Short mmCIF file of C-alpha atoms in Angstrom, two decimals:
data_model
loop_
_atom_site.label_atom_id
_atom_site.label_comp_id
_atom_site.label_asym_id
_atom_site.label_seq_id
_atom_site.Cartn_x
_atom_site.Cartn_y
_atom_site.Cartn_z
CA ASP A 1 0.00 0.00 0.00
CA THR A 2 1.59 3.27 -1.11
CA GLY A 3 -0.99 5.63 0.40
CA VAL A 4 -0.78 7.84 3.47
CA SER A 5 -0.63 5.80 6.67
CA GLN A 6 -1.33 6.84 10.25
CA ASP A 7 -0.60 5.15 13.54
CA PRO A 8 -2.32 4.38 15.81
CA ARG A 9 -5.80 4.19 14.30
CA HIS A 10 -7.45 4.56 17.69
CA LYS A 11 -6.20 5.99 20.98
CA ILE A 12 -8.01 6.19 24.29
CA THR A 13 -6.28 8.20 26.97
CA LYS A 14 -7.06 9.78 30.29
CA ARG A 15 -7.26 13.50 30.71
CA GLY A 16 -3.86 14.99 31.45
CA GLN A 17 -1.83 12.34 29.63
CA ASN A 18 0.38 13.03 26.63
CA VAL A 19 -0.23 11.34 23.28
CA THR A 20 1.75 11.17 20.05
CA PHE A 21 0.49 10.29 16.59
CA ARG A 22 2.52 9.36 13.55
CA CYS A 23 1.88 10.00 9.86
CA ASP A 24 3.79 8.51 6.95
CA PRO A 25 3.07 10.40 3.72
CA ILE A 26 3.22 9.10 0.17
CA SER A 27 6.94 8.71 -0.41
CA GLU A 28 7.52 11.33 -3.12
CA HIS A 29 5.28 13.97 -1.53
CA ASN A 30 7.05 16.99 -0.10
CA ARG A 31 4.08 18.58 1.68
CA LEU A 32 2.38 17.15 4.74
CA TYR A 33 -0.73 18.49 6.49
CA TRP A 34 -2.50 17.84 9.77
CA TYR A 35 -6.24 18.43 10.22
CA ARG A 36 -8.67 17.77 13.06
CA GLN A 37 -12.27 16.68 12.56
CA THR A 38 -15.02 16.55 15.15
CA LEU A 39 -18.31 14.73 14.69
CA GLY A 40 -20.55 16.24 12.04
CA GLN A 41 -17.98 18.85 10.99
CA GLY A 42 -15.55 19.18 8.14
CA PRO A 43 -11.84 18.86 8.87
CA GLU A 44 -10.09 21.93 10.29
CA PHE A 45 -6.54 22.80 9.34
CA LEU A 46 -3.90 22.52 12.09
CA THR A 47 -0.50 22.82 10.43
CA TYR A 48 1.53 21.94 7.35
CA PHE A 49 5.13 21.18 6.42
CA GLN A 50 7.07 21.57 3.22
CA ASN A 51 9.88 19.06 3.54
CA GLU A 52 11.05 19.51 7.15
CA ALA A 53 9.97 23.14 7.52
CA GLN A 54 6.73 23.89 9.37
CA LEU A 55 5.34 26.73 7.25
CA GLU A 56 1.94 27.46 8.73
CA LYS A 57 0.13 26.81 12.01
CA SER A 58 -3.51 27.42 12.85
CA ARG A 59 -4.64 29.27 15.94
CA LEU A 60 -6.26 25.94 16.84
CA LEU A 61 -2.77 24.61 17.50
CA SER A 62 -2.38 25.70 21.11
CA ASP A 63 0.90 25.48 22.99
CA ARG A 64 -0.10 21.97 24.11
CA PHE A 65 0.22 20.80 20.50
CA SER A 66 3.50 20.30 18.71
CA ALA A 67 4.27 18.81 15.33
CA GLU A 68 7.53 17.76 13.76
CA ARG A 69 8.71 16.35 10.48
CA PRO A 70 12.37 15.41 10.92
CA LYS A 71 14.26 14.88 7.68
CA GLY A 72 11.14 15.69 5.68
CA SER A 73 9.77 12.17 5.88
CA PHE A 74 7.23 11.02 8.50
CA SER A 75 5.61 13.49 10.88
CA THR A 76 4.51 13.31 14.50
CA LEU A 77 1.80 15.28 16.26
CA GLU A 78 2.04 15.41 20.05
CA ILE A 79 -0.67 16.63 22.40
CA GLN A 80 0.44 17.34 25.96
CA ARG A 81 -1.88 17.38 28.96
CA THR A 82 -4.84 16.17 26.94
CA GLU A 83 -8.29 17.61 27.59
CA GLN A 84 -11.69 16.15 26.78
CA GLY A 85 -12.09 18.80 24.08
CA ASP A 86 -9.15 17.22 22.23
CA SER A 87 -11.30 14.18 21.42
CA ALA A 88 -11.53 14.13 17.63
CA MET A 89 -10.29 12.43 14.48
CA TYR A 90 -6.79 13.61 13.57
CA LEU A 91 -6.21 13.42 9.84
CA CYS A 92 -2.95 13.60 7.95
CA ALA A 93 -2.64 14.42 4.25
CA SER A 94 0.19 14.82 1.79
CA SER A 95 0.66 16.43 -1.60
CA GLN A 96 3.31 17.05 -4.20
CA ASN A 97 3.81 19.98 -6.52
CA ARG A 98 3.66 17.95 -9.72
CA GLU A 99 2.88 20.97 -11.89
CA PRO A 100 1.74 24.54 -11.35
CA GLY A 101 -1.70 24.56 -9.77
CA SER A 102 -1.86 20.92 -8.73
CA TYR A 103 -1.29 20.16 -5.02
CA GLU A 104 -3.98 17.49 -4.81
CA GLN A 105 -4.14 16.32 -1.20
CA TYR A 106 -4.32 12.63 -0.31
CA PHE A 107 -5.58 11.70 3.14
CA GLY A 108 -4.74 8.91 5.51
CA PRO A 109 -7.28 6.86 7.50
CA GLY A 110 -7.03 9.10 10.55
CA THR A 111 -6.33 8.56 14.25
CA ARG A 112 -9.43 8.60 16.45
CA LEU A 113 -8.56 10.11 19.87
CA THR A 114 -10.86 9.69 22.84
CA VAL A 115 -9.97 11.52 26.04
CA THR A 116 -11.78 10.17 29.12
CA LYS B 1 -12.01 34.99 6.01
CA GLN B 2 -12.89 32.16 3.64
CA GLU B 3 -16.09 30.28 4.51
CA VAL B 4 -17.34 27.20 2.71
CA THR B 5 -20.98 26.12 2.77
CA GLN B 6 -22.49 22.92 1.46
CA ILE B 7 -26.16 22.51 0.66
CA PRO B 8 -28.07 20.36 1.33
CA ALA B 9 -26.70 19.04 4.62
CA ALA B 10 -28.36 15.68 3.98
CA LEU B 11 -29.96 14.04 0.99
CA SER B 12 -31.80 10.77 0.50
CA VAL B 13 -32.57 9.55 -3.02
CA PRO B 14 -33.70 6.34 -4.70
CA GLU B 15 -31.16 4.34 -6.64
CA GLY B 16 -30.67 5.45 -10.25
CA GLU B 17 -31.34 9.15 -9.71
CA ASN B 18 -28.99 11.81 -10.97
CA LEU B 19 -28.15 14.31 -8.26
CA VAL B 20 -26.31 17.56 -7.65
CA LEU B 21 -24.41 18.58 -4.54
CA ASN B 22 -23.61 22.23 -4.02
CA CYS B 23 -20.61 24.00 -2.53
CA SER B 24 -20.26 27.76 -2.15
CA PHE B 25 -17.34 29.84 -0.91
CA THR B 26 -17.12 33.47 0.10
CA ASP B 27 -13.71 34.46 -1.31
CA SER B 28 -13.34 33.85 -5.05
CA ALA B 29 -9.53 34.08 -4.91
CA ILE B 30 -9.03 30.33 -4.66
CA TYR B 31 -6.21 28.18 -5.98
CA ASN B 32 -7.82 24.74 -5.96
CA LEU B 33 -11.15 23.16 -5.15
CA GLN B 34 -11.22 19.47 -4.29
CA TRP B 35 -14.17 17.16 -3.70
CA PHE B 36 -13.83 14.27 -1.26
CA ARG B 37 -15.88 11.33 -0.11
CA GLN B 38 -15.85 10.16 3.51
CA ASP B 39 -17.35 6.92 4.77
CA PRO B 40 -18.35 6.78 8.48
CA GLY B 41 -15.32 6.67 10.76
CA LYS B 42 -12.89 6.68 7.83
CA GLY B 43 -10.47 9.08 6.20
CA LEU B 44 -11.15 11.15 3.09
CA THR B 45 -11.01 9.77 -0.44
CA SER B 46 -10.20 12.26 -3.18
CA LEU B 47 -12.79 12.38 -5.95
CA LEU B 48 -11.94 15.34 -8.16
CA LEU B 49 -9.58 18.32 -8.11
CA ILE B 50 -10.39 21.48 -10.05
CA GLN B 51 -7.63 24.01 -10.48
CA SER B 52 -8.59 27.68 -10.49
CA SER B 53 -8.02 27.93 -14.25
CA GLN B 54 -10.37 25.03 -14.98
CA ARG B 55 -14.15 24.97 -15.32
CA GLU B 56 -14.87 21.31 -14.76
CA GLN B 57 -13.45 17.85 -14.21
CA THR B 58 -14.96 14.43 -14.88
CA SER B 59 -14.29 10.98 -13.51
CA GLY B 60 -16.63 8.15 -14.38
CA ARG B 61 -20.13 9.02 -13.14
CA LEU B 62 -18.85 12.15 -11.40
CA ASN B 63 -18.61 15.64 -12.84
CA ALA B 64 -17.52 18.69 -10.88
CA SER B 65 -17.84 22.25 -12.11
CA LEU B 66 -16.34 25.47 -10.82
CA ASP B 67 -17.55 29.05 -11.20
CA LYS B 68 -15.03 31.18 -9.34
CA SER B 69 -16.72 34.49 -10.02
CA SER B 70 -19.92 33.38 -8.30
CA GLY B 71 -18.12 31.34 -5.63
CA ARG B 72 -19.79 28.04 -6.50
CA SER B 73 -18.99 24.47 -7.34
CA THR B 74 -21.31 21.58 -8.05
CA LEU B 75 -20.72 17.85 -7.92
CA TYR B 76 -22.96 15.93 -10.27
CA ILE B 77 -23.44 12.20 -9.65
CA ALA B 78 -25.07 10.27 -12.47
CA ALA B 79 -27.12 7.11 -11.99
CA SER B 80 -26.61 6.97 -8.21
CA GLN B 81 -25.97 3.61 -6.52
CA PRO B 82 -26.27 2.48 -2.88
CA GLY B 83 -22.47 2.32 -2.79
CA ASP B 84 -22.41 6.09 -3.31
CA SER B 85 -23.85 6.56 0.20
CA ALA B 86 -21.31 8.63 2.14
CA THR B 87 -20.56 12.19 3.21
CA TYR B 88 -19.27 14.41 0.41
CA LEU B 89 -16.96 17.27 1.36
CA CYS B 90 -15.64 20.14 -0.69
CA ALA B 91 -12.50 22.03 0.20
CA VAL B 92 -10.86 25.15 -1.19
CA SER B 93 -7.33 26.46 -0.92
CA ALA B 94 -6.71 30.16 -1.13
CA SER B 95 -4.01 31.72 -3.27
CA GLY B 96 -0.73 31.88 -1.39
CA THR B 97 -1.54 29.02 0.97
CA TYR B 98 -1.79 25.29 0.59
CA LYS B 99 -4.16 24.61 3.46
CA TYR B 100 -7.72 23.60 2.77
CA ILE B 101 -10.88 25.16 4.20
CA PHE B 102 -13.62 22.54 4.27
CA GLY B 103 -17.38 22.70 4.18
CA THR B 104 -19.41 20.68 6.67
CA GLY B 105 -20.39 18.16 4.03
CA THR B 106 -23.50 16.66 2.47
CA ARG B 107 -24.59 13.27 3.87
CA LEU B 108 -25.92 11.25 0.96
CA LYS B 109 -28.00 8.11 1.27
CA VAL B 110 -28.94 6.20 -1.87
CA LEU B 111 -31.79 3.78 -1.28
CA ALA B 112 -31.88 0.42 -3.06
#
């Protein structure tokens, strides 16, 4: 399977614990995005990387959230001191600049986080 | 601030019907518009991407159109099938940024 993969697929944690999610993009894609989706809503942008550089962060990404993409390959999203409001589906996507105006985004299966 | 709206929020149709899903956006200065399908509890599957210079794209029974000046896109599904039942999301990226702003989706149910 050469698509975007995410691990774990499901995570249940207690309030106050730290969690880390991993995303492996499609291998030739240089851009990687994180989104968060709550029930009944469309995904909301969190942050994106071009290679290893984090180029944009949403105001949704509070100081409890941190994302990295070392060496421009896989990415991790860490949430510290989780709160019940962090319960959501965390989606990762990747894209490549194949030609001017392309940038089609391909999504992974998501990580479902439940904070109890 | 870009806002994306999808109408209707939910739709139920008998199998075989042709149908149209609507997406509107408030800022016409977009770079891309992409339509996705999402099955319950799953990730997003890309259906069609329309670049800002394009008017429409087609894939099989799907046709998406884009009218930037009026801030609208439509997704046309021909001869709907029960397997088309899912939530359909549209997303736009503004010029100068690669992030997507999503609508809240249209939940489609095709009845056998």
